[in-house]
XYZ file of C-alpha atoms in Angstrom:
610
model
C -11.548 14.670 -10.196
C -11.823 11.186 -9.622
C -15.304 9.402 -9.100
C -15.859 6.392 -7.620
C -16.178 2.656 -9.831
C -18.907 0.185 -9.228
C -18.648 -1.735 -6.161
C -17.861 -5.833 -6.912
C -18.378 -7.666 -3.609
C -18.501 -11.083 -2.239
C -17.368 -13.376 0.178
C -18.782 -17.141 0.468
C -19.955 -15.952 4.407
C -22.593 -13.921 3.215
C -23.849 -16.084 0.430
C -27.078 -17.101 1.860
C -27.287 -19.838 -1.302
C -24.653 -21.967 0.908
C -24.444 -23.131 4.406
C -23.431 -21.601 7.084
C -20.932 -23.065 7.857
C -19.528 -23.217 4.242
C -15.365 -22.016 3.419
C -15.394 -21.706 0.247
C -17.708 -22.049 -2.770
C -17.344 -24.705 -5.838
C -17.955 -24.289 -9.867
C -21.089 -26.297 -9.036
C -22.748 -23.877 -6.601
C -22.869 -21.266 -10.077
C -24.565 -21.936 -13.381
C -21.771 -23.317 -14.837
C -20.433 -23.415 -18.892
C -19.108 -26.427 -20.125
C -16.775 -24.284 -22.165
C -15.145 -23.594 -19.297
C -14.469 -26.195 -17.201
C -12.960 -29.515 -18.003
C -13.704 -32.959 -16.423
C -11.054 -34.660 -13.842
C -9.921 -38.412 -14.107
C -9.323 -40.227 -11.165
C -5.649 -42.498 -10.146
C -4.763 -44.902 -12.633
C -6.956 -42.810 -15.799
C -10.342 -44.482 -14.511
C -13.090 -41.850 -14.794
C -14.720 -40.732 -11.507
C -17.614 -38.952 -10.873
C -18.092 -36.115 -12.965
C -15.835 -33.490 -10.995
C -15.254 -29.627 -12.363
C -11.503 -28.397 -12.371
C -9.576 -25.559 -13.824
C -5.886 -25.341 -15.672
C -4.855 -22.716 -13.432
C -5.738 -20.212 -10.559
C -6.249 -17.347 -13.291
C -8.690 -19.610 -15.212
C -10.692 -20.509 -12.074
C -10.952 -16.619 -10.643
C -12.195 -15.238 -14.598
C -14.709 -18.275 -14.375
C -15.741 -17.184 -10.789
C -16.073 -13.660 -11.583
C -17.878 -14.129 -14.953
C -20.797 -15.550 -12.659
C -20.454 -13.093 -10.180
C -21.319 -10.749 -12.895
C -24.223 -12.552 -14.280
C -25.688 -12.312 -10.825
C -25.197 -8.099 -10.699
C -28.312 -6.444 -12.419
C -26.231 -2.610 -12.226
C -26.913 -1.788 -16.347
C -22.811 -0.445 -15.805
C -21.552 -3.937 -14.604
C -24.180 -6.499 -16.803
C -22.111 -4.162 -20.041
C -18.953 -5.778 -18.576
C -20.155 -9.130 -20.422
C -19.963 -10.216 -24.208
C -23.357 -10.157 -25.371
C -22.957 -12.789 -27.021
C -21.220 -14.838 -24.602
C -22.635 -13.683 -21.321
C -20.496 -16.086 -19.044
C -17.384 -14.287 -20.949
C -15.671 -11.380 -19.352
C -13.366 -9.353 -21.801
C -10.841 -6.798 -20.914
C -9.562 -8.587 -17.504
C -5.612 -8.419 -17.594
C -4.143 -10.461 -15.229
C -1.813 -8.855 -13.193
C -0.042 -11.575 -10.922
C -0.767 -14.029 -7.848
C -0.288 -13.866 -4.307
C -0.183 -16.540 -1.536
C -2.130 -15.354 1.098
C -0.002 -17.682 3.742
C -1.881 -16.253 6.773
C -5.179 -17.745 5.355
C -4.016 -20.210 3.583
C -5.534 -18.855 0.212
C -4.172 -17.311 -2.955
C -5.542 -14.401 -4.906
C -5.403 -13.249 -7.969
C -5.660 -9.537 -9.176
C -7.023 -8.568 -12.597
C -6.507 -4.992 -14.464
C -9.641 -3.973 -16.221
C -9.216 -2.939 -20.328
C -11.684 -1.700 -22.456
C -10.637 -1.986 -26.643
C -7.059 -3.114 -25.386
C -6.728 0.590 -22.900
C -6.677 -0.091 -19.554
C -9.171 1.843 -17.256
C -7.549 3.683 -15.008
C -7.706 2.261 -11.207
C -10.544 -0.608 -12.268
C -8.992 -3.532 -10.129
C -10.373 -7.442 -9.628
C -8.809 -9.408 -6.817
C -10.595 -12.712 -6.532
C -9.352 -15.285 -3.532
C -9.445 -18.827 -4.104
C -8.455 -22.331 -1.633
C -5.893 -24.372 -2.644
C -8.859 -26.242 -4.160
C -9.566 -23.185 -6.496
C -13.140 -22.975 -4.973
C -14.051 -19.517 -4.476
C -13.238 -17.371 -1.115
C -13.844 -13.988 -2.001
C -14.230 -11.295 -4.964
C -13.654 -7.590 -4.496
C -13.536 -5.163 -7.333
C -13.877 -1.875 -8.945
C -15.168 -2.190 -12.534
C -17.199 -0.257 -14.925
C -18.314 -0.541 -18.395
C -16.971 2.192 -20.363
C -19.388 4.232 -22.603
C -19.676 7.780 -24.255
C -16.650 8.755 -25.084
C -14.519 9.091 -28.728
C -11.969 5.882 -28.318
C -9.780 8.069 -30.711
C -7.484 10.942 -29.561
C -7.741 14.210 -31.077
C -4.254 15.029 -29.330
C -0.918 13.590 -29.864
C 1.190 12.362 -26.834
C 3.129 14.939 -27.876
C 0.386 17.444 -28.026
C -0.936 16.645 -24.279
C 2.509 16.629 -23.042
C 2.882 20.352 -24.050
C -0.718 20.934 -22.895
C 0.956 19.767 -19.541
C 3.620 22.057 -19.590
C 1.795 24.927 -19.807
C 0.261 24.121 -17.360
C 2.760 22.911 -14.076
C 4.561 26.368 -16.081
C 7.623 24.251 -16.598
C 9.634 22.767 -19.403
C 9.415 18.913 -19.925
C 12.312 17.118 -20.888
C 11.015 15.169 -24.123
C 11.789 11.845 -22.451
C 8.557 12.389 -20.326
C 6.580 12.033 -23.315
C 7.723 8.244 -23.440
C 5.910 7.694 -19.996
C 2.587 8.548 -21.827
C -0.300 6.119 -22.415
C -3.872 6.033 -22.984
C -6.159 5.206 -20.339
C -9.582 5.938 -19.708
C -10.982 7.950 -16.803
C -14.642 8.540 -14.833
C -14.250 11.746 -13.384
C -16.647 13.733 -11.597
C -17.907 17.066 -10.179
C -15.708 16.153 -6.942
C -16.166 17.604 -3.888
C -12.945 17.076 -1.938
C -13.901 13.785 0.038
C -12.945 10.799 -3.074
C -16.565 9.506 -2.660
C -18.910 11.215 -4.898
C -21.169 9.500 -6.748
C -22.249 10.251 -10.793
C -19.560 11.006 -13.112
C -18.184 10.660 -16.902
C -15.766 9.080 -18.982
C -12.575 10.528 -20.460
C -10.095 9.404 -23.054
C -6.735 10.516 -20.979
C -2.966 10.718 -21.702
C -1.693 9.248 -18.323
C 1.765 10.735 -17.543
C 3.937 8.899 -14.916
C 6.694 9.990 -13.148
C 6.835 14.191 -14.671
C 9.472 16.127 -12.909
C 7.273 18.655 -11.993
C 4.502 19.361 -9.531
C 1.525 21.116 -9.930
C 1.172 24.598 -9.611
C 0.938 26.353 -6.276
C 2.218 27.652 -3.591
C 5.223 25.485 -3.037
C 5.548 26.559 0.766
C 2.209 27.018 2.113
C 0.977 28.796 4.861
C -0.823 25.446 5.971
C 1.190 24.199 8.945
C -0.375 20.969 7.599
C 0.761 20.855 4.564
C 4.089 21.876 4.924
C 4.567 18.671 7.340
C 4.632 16.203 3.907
C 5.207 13.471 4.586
C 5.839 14.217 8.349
C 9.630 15.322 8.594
C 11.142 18.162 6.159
C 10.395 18.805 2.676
C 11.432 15.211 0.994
C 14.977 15.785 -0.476
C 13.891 14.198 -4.008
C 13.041 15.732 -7.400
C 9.002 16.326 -7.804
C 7.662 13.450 -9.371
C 3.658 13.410 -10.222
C 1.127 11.580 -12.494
C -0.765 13.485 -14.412
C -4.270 12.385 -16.559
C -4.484 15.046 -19.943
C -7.798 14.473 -21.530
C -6.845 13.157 -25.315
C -9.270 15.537 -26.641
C -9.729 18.773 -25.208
C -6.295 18.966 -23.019
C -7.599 19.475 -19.777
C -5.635 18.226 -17.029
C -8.338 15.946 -14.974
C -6.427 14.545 -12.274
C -2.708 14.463 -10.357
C -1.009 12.946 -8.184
C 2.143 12.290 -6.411
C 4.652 9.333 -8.019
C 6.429 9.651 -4.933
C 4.944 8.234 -1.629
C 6.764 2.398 -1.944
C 26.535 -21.543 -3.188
C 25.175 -18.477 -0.458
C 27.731 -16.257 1.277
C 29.006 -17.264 4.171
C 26.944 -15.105 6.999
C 28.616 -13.942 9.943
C 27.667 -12.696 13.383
C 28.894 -8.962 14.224
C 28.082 -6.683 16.825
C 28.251 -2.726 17.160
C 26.867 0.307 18.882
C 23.511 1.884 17.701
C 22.367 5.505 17.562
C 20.743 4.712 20.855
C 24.279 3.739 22.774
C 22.869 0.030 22.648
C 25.294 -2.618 21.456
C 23.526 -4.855 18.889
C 24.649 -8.069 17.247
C 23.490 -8.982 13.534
C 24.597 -10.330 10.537
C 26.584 -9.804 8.243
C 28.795 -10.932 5.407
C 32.317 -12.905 5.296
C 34.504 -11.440 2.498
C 37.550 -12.949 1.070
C 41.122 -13.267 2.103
C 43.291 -9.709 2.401
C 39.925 -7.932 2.484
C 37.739 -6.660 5.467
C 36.460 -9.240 7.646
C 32.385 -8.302 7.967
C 30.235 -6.030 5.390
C 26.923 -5.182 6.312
C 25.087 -7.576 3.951
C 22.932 -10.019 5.878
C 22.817 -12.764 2.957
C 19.979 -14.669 4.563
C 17.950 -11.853 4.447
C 18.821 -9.912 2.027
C 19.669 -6.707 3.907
C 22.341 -4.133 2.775
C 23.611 -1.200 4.316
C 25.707 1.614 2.666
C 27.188 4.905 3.643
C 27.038 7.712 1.052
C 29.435 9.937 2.963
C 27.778 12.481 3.428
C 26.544 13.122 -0.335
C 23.822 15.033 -1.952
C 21.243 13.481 -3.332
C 20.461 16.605 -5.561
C 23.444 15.077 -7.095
C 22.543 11.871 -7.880
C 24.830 9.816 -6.521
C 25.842 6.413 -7.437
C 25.416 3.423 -4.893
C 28.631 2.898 -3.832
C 30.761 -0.517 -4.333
C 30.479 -2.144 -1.690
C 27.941 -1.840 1.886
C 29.877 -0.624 5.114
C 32.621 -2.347 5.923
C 34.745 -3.218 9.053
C 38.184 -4.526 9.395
C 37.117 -6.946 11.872
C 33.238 -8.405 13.123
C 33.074 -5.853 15.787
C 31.839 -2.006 14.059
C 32.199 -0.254 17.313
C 30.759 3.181 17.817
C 32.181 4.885 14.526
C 29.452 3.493 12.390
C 26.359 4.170 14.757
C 23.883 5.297 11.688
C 24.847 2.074 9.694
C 24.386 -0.235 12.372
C 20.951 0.919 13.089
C 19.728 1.300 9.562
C 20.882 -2.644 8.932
C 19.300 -3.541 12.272
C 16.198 -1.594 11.869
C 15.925 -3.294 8.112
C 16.297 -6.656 9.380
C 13.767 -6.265 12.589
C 11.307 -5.162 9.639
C 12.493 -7.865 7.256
C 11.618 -10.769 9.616
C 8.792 -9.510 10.677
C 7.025 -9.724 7.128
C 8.781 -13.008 7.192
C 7.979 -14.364 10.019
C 4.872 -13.117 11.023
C 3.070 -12.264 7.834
C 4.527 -14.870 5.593
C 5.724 -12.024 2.896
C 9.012 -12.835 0.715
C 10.222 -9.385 1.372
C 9.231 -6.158 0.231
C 7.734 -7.600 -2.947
C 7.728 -10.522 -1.724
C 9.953 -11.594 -4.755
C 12.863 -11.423 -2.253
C 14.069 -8.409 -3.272
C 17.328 -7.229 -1.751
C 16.341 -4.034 0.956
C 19.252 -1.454 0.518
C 19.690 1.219 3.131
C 21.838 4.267 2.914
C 22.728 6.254 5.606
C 24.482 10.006 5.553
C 22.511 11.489 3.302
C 22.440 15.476 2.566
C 20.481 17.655 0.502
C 21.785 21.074 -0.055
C 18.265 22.415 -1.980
C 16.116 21.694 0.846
C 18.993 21.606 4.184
C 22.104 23.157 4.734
C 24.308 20.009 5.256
C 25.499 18.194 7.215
C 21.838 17.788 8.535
C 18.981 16.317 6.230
C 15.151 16.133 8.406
C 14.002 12.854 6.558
C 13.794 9.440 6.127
C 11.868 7.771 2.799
C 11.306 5.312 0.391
C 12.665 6.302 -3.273
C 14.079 4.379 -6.031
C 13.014 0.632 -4.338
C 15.877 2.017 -1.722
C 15.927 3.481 1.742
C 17.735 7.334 2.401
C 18.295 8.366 5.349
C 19.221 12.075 6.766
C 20.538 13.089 9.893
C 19.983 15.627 12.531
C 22.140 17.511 15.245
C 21.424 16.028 18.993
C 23.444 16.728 22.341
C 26.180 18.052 19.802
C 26.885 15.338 17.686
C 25.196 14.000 14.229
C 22.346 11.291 15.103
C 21.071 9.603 11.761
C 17.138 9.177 11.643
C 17.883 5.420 11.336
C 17.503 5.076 14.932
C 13.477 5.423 14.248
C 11.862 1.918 13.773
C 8.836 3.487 13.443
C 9.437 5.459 10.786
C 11.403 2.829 8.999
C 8.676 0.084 9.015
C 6.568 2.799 8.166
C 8.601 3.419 5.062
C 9.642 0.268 3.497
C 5.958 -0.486 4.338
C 4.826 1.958 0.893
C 7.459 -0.496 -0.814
C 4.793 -2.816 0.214
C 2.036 -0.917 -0.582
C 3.443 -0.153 -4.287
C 3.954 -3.657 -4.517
C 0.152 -5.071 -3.965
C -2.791 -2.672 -4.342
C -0.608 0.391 -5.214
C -3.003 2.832 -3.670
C -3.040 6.618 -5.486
C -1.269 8.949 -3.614
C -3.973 11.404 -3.143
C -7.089 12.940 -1.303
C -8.604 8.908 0.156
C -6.778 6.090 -1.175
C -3.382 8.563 -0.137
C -4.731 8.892 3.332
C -5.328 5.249 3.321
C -1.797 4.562 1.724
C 0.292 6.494 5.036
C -1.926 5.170 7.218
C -1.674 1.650 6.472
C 2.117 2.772 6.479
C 1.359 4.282 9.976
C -0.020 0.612 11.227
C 2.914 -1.403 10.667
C 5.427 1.028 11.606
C 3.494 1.210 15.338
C 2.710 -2.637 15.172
C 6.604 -3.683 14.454
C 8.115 -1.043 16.206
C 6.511 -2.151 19.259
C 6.699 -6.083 18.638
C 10.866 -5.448 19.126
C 10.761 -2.321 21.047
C 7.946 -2.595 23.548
C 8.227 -4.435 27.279
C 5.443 -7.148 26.411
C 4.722 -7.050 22.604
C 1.079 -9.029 22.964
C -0.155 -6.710 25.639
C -0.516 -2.823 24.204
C -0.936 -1.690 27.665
C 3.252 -1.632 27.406
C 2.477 0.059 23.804
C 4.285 3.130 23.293
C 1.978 5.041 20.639
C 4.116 7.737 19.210
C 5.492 8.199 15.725
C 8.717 9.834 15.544
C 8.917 10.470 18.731
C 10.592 14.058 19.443
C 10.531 14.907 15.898
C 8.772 18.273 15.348
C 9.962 21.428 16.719
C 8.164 21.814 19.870
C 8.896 18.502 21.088
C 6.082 16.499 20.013
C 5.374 13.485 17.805
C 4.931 13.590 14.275
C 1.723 11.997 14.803
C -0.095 10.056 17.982
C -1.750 6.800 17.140
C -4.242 6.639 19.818
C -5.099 10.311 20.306
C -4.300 12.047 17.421
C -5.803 15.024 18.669
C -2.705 15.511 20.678
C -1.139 16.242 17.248
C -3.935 18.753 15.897
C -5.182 15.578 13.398
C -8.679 14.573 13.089
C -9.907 11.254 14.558
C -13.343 10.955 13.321
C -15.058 11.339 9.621
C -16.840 14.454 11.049
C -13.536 16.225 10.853
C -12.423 14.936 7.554
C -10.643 17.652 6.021
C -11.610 18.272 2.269
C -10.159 19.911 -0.748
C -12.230 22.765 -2.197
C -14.336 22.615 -5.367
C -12.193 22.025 -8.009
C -9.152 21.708 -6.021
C -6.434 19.124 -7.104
C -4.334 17.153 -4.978
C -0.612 18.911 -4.434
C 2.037 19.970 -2.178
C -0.082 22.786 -1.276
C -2.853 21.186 0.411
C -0.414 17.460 1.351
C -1.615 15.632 -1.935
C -5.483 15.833 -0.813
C -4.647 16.069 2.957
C -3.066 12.320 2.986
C -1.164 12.685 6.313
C -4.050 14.598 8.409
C -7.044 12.212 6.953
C -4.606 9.135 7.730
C -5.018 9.734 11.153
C -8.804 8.707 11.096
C -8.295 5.312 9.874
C -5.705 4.941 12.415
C -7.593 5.334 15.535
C -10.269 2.756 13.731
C -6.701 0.336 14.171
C -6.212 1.313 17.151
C -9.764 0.772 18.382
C -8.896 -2.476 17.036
C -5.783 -3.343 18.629
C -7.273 -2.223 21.993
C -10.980 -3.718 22.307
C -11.656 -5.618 24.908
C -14.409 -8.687 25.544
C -15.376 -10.901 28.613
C -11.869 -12.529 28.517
C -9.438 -9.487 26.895
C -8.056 -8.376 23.960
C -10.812 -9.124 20.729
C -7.645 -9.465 18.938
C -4.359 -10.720 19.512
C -1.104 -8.377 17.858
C -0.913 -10.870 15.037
C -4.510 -10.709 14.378
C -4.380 -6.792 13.854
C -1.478 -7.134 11.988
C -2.663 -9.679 9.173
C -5.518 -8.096 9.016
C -4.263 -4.676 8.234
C -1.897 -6.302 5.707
C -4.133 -8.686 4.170
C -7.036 -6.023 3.547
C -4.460 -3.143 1.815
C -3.219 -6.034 -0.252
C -6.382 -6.899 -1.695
C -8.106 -2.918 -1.864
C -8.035 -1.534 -5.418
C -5.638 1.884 -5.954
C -8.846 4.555 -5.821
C -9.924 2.508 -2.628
C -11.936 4.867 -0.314
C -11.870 4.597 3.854
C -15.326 2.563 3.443
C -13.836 0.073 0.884
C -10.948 -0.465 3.525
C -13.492 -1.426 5.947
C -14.752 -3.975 3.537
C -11.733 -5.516 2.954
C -10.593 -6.001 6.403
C -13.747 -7.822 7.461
C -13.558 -10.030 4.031
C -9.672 -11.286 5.387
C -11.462 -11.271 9.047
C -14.340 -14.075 7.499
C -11.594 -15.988 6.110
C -8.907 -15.665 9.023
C -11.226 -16.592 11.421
C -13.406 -18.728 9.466
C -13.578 -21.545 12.217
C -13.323 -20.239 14.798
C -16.402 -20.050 17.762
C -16.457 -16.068 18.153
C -16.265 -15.552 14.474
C -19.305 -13.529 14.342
C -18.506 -11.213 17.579
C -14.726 -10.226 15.875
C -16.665 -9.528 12.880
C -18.533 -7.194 14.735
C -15.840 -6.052 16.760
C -14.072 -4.829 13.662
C -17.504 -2.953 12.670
C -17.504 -1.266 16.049
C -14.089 -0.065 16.102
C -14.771 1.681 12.503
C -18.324 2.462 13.340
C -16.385 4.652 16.375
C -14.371 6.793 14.101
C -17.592 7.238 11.872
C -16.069 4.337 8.826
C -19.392 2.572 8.292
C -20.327 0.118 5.132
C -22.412 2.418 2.945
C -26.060 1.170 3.153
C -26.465 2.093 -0.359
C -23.802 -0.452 -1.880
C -25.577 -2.618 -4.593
C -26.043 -6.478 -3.679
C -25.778 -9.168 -5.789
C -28.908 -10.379 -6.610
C -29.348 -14.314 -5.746
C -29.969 -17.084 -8.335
């Protein structure tokens, strides 16, 4: 299984070497290489003071981490530099940049490579001003040592050691997904954070129709929840890591967790009885007057009639349509899928500043009457997910009619938000970093479903805490976000639930027990949403939610609940930065973690000062 990378940590707040009251750090408060820096000219060409500047963001984070690392005295990090040029960090891929609007910083967020192979889930984000001073580092990196760079299988070779062993035939095409990677794994004892651990040349399989073997339908009440509605309606998909040399299958997870039209103003009635108004889209003479494509936010809705998704079937031509603006009450599902889009679209616009779900402005495509005749008798489908950068929905029988799980905000911010997720730190689906991907899921489906839904969105007093409210058999939520006891979850790290020696990650035990351990880090949100000081709420709604955001955007994709922790208080030093009770939210944050027993781990390495 999976062991745990060598903490990288800093943020300018606790770098005693600068002032207090200091927001960022420059090239000349680190030994500095004239290599890598180049001198500025002032207006007009005249030389000014000598002044350090970089080319570009990337060239100022790899300069800022290369003297982070000269700092770390960890034999496992000081192997991550070029002997010969110490201030030179090989093997950092950049991945991309992010604005970080809410803090008015960027980041950027390196892949680590050793000899050209990536490692697998060694991550760099380093945050930088506008300046490109440094804000913050956080990382997971790892010199690689001990192990034969060349395979003694074949891709082909691991891919039928794989076989053999889900007990399933692979359609050659699989094979194409395979790559080299290496791998720490370790004697793993169900929990994501053991320490020790060796290294692995792996065949990493993406995206294998086939799961891993088991018991399909466990007896485990908890297991059999997935995702929290029925069975997911979608063909297995898993990751697999096949050591190159002996064909052992290490490690597993699940690939599956995620000139402008003219707009016009229609209205309809939801699958609540509510009428609604939103946008839609104009269309040309002798054709339908409104389609359910919002063009200025690029939200579009389409009805699949009813077909099964076993089936594969194509998107089709054109979103829902109505012969004039008003949809009525025959197209209740549609309406509140393109409703329930836009509320969440807007609300990463809005309030946390994010281009859409991958914040490239990506169109968000819903489609409603879904069916799946291997897991459901149809008409009715239990489920609502994320698959193929597209919403499905299913629907379910209520007071004798069809009533399409569309209706659930919740769930749907909760949904697109793994298109999020899979967008920025793309956190494994499996055993910590899974629990951590639903439950940062969880957090903005209760935080937006309540900003719209709730009778005063800045005071959660008028919160309503449920997700999926009425959906499991007796009656009850799928899960409660401030007691999740009421659900039979655990809501502290004494009840963390654990796989068994040797156990991998599966449908048997929920992928490593992802939607029971989620629950913990929820009530630490929670704690946070509700604390109260002298004069009220710590935090305000909008606090919570950038926070939340912020710190699963920068956490690497093995991140454990501890590193989560970390992260949130590194976007809480720079969010509140100037602000007079900086130093009681920090420790307000602390506390409501500290509560559900999340602590920093005493033992994490510090950099040593210079």
């Amino acid at each position: 299984m999976t062991a745990p990378l060598q903490d990288l940590h800093y943020h300018v707040d606790e770098d005693p070497g600068l002032r207090p009251d200091a927001r960022s750090a420059a090239p000349e408060d680190f030994p500095v290489a004239a290599a890598d820096v180049a001198v500025t000219s002032g207006a007009g060409g005249a030389q000014d003071a000598p002044a350090r500047a970089f080319t570009s963001d990337e060239a100022a984070a790899r300069f800022y981490l290369d003297q982070l690392l000269q700092r770390d005295d960890r034999p496992a990090v000081r192997a991550l530099l070029e002997p010969e040029r110490p201030e030179y960090v090989p093997g950092l891929v950049a991945q991309g940049e992010q604005d970080l609007r809410p803090l008015r910083t960027r980041q950027v967020r390196f892949a680590q490579t050793h000899g050209d192979v990536p490692v697998f889930g060694a991550r760099a984000v380093v945050e930088l001003t506008d300046a490109r001073e440094l804000v913050s580092v956080t990382a997971q990196l790892e010199a690689v040592d001990g192990v034969d760079p060349v395979e003694s299988l074949s891709r082909t070779e691991a891919l039928q050691r794989l076989a053999a062993y889900v007990g399933a035939d692979l359609p050659p095409e699989a094979a194409t997904t395979g790559r080299l990677h290496y791998y720490k794994s370790d004697g793993y004892d169900g929990g994501g954070d053991a320490g020790g651990g060796s290294w692995h040349l792996v065949w990493l399989f993406t995206d294998v129709p086939a799961a891993p073997p088991g018991d399909a339908d466990p007896g485990d009440p908890d297991a059999r929840l997935g995702h929290g509605l029925g069975p997911r309606p979608v063909p297995a998909r898993y990751a697999y890591l096949v050591d190159a040399h002996d064909g052992e299958i290490l490690f597993s997870y699940s690939a599956v967790p995620t000139a402008l039209p003219t707009p016009a103003k229609c209205a309809g009635t939801d699958e609540d009885d509510d009428r609604q108004t939103f946008l839609g889209q104009l269309v040309g003479p002798g054709g339908p007057a409104c389609r359910l494509d919002d063009p200025l936010r690029s939200v579009r809705t389409y009805d699949l009639r009813f077909a099964d998704i076993d089936s594969d079937p194509p998107l089709p031509p054109t979103p829902v349509e109505s012969p004039t603006g008003d949809f009525g009450d025959t197209n209740r599902a549609a309406v509140s899928a393109h409703l329930n889009a836009s509320r969440v679209q807007d609300f990463y616009k809005v309030v946390l500043q994010r281009d859409g779900i991958d914040d490239q402005g990506m169109a968000l495509v819903s489609q409603v009457n879904v069916t799946a005749a291997s897991m459901e008798q149809p008409p009715t489908l239990l489920n609502a997910f994320w698959y193929q950068r597209k919403m499905w929905y299913g629907q379910i029988r209520r007071n004798g009619r069809l009533v399409s799980l569309s209706r659930y905000l919740d769930v749907i911010a909760h949904e697109l938000t793994h298109g999020v997720i899979e967008s920025t730190s793309d956190l494994v689906y499996a055993t910590q970093s899974g629990a951590l991907n639903e439950s940062f899921a969880d957090c903005a489906g209760v935080i937006i479903n309540n900003w719209y839904r709730a009778p005063d969105r800045h005071d959660v007093g008028t919160w309503d805490w449920e997700i999926g409210p009425g959906l499991r058999s007796d009656g009850r939520p799928l899960r409660d976000f401030s007691d999740p006891s009421r659900t039979g979850h655990p809501q502290h790290m004494d009840q963390f639930r654990r796989l068994r020696p040797g156990e991998q990650p599966g449908p048997a035990n929920d992928n490593g027990w992802v939607h029971v351990n989620s629950n913990i880090h929820n009530k630490a949100v929670h704690n946070l949403l509700t604390v109260s000081g002298p004069t009220g709420r710590v935090f305000t709604v909008e606090d919570v939610a950038v926070l939340t955001y912020l710190g699963m955007a920068r956490l690497a994709p093995l991140a454990t609940f501890t590193q989560a922790l970390q992260s949130v208080l590194d976007v809480a030093r720079t969010y509140f930065g100037g602000h007079p009770d900086k130093q009681a939210k920090l420790a307000a944050v602390g506390d409501a973690y500290a509560a559900v027993g999340i602590t920093l781990a005493t033992s994490m390495p510090q950099l040593a000062q210079v």
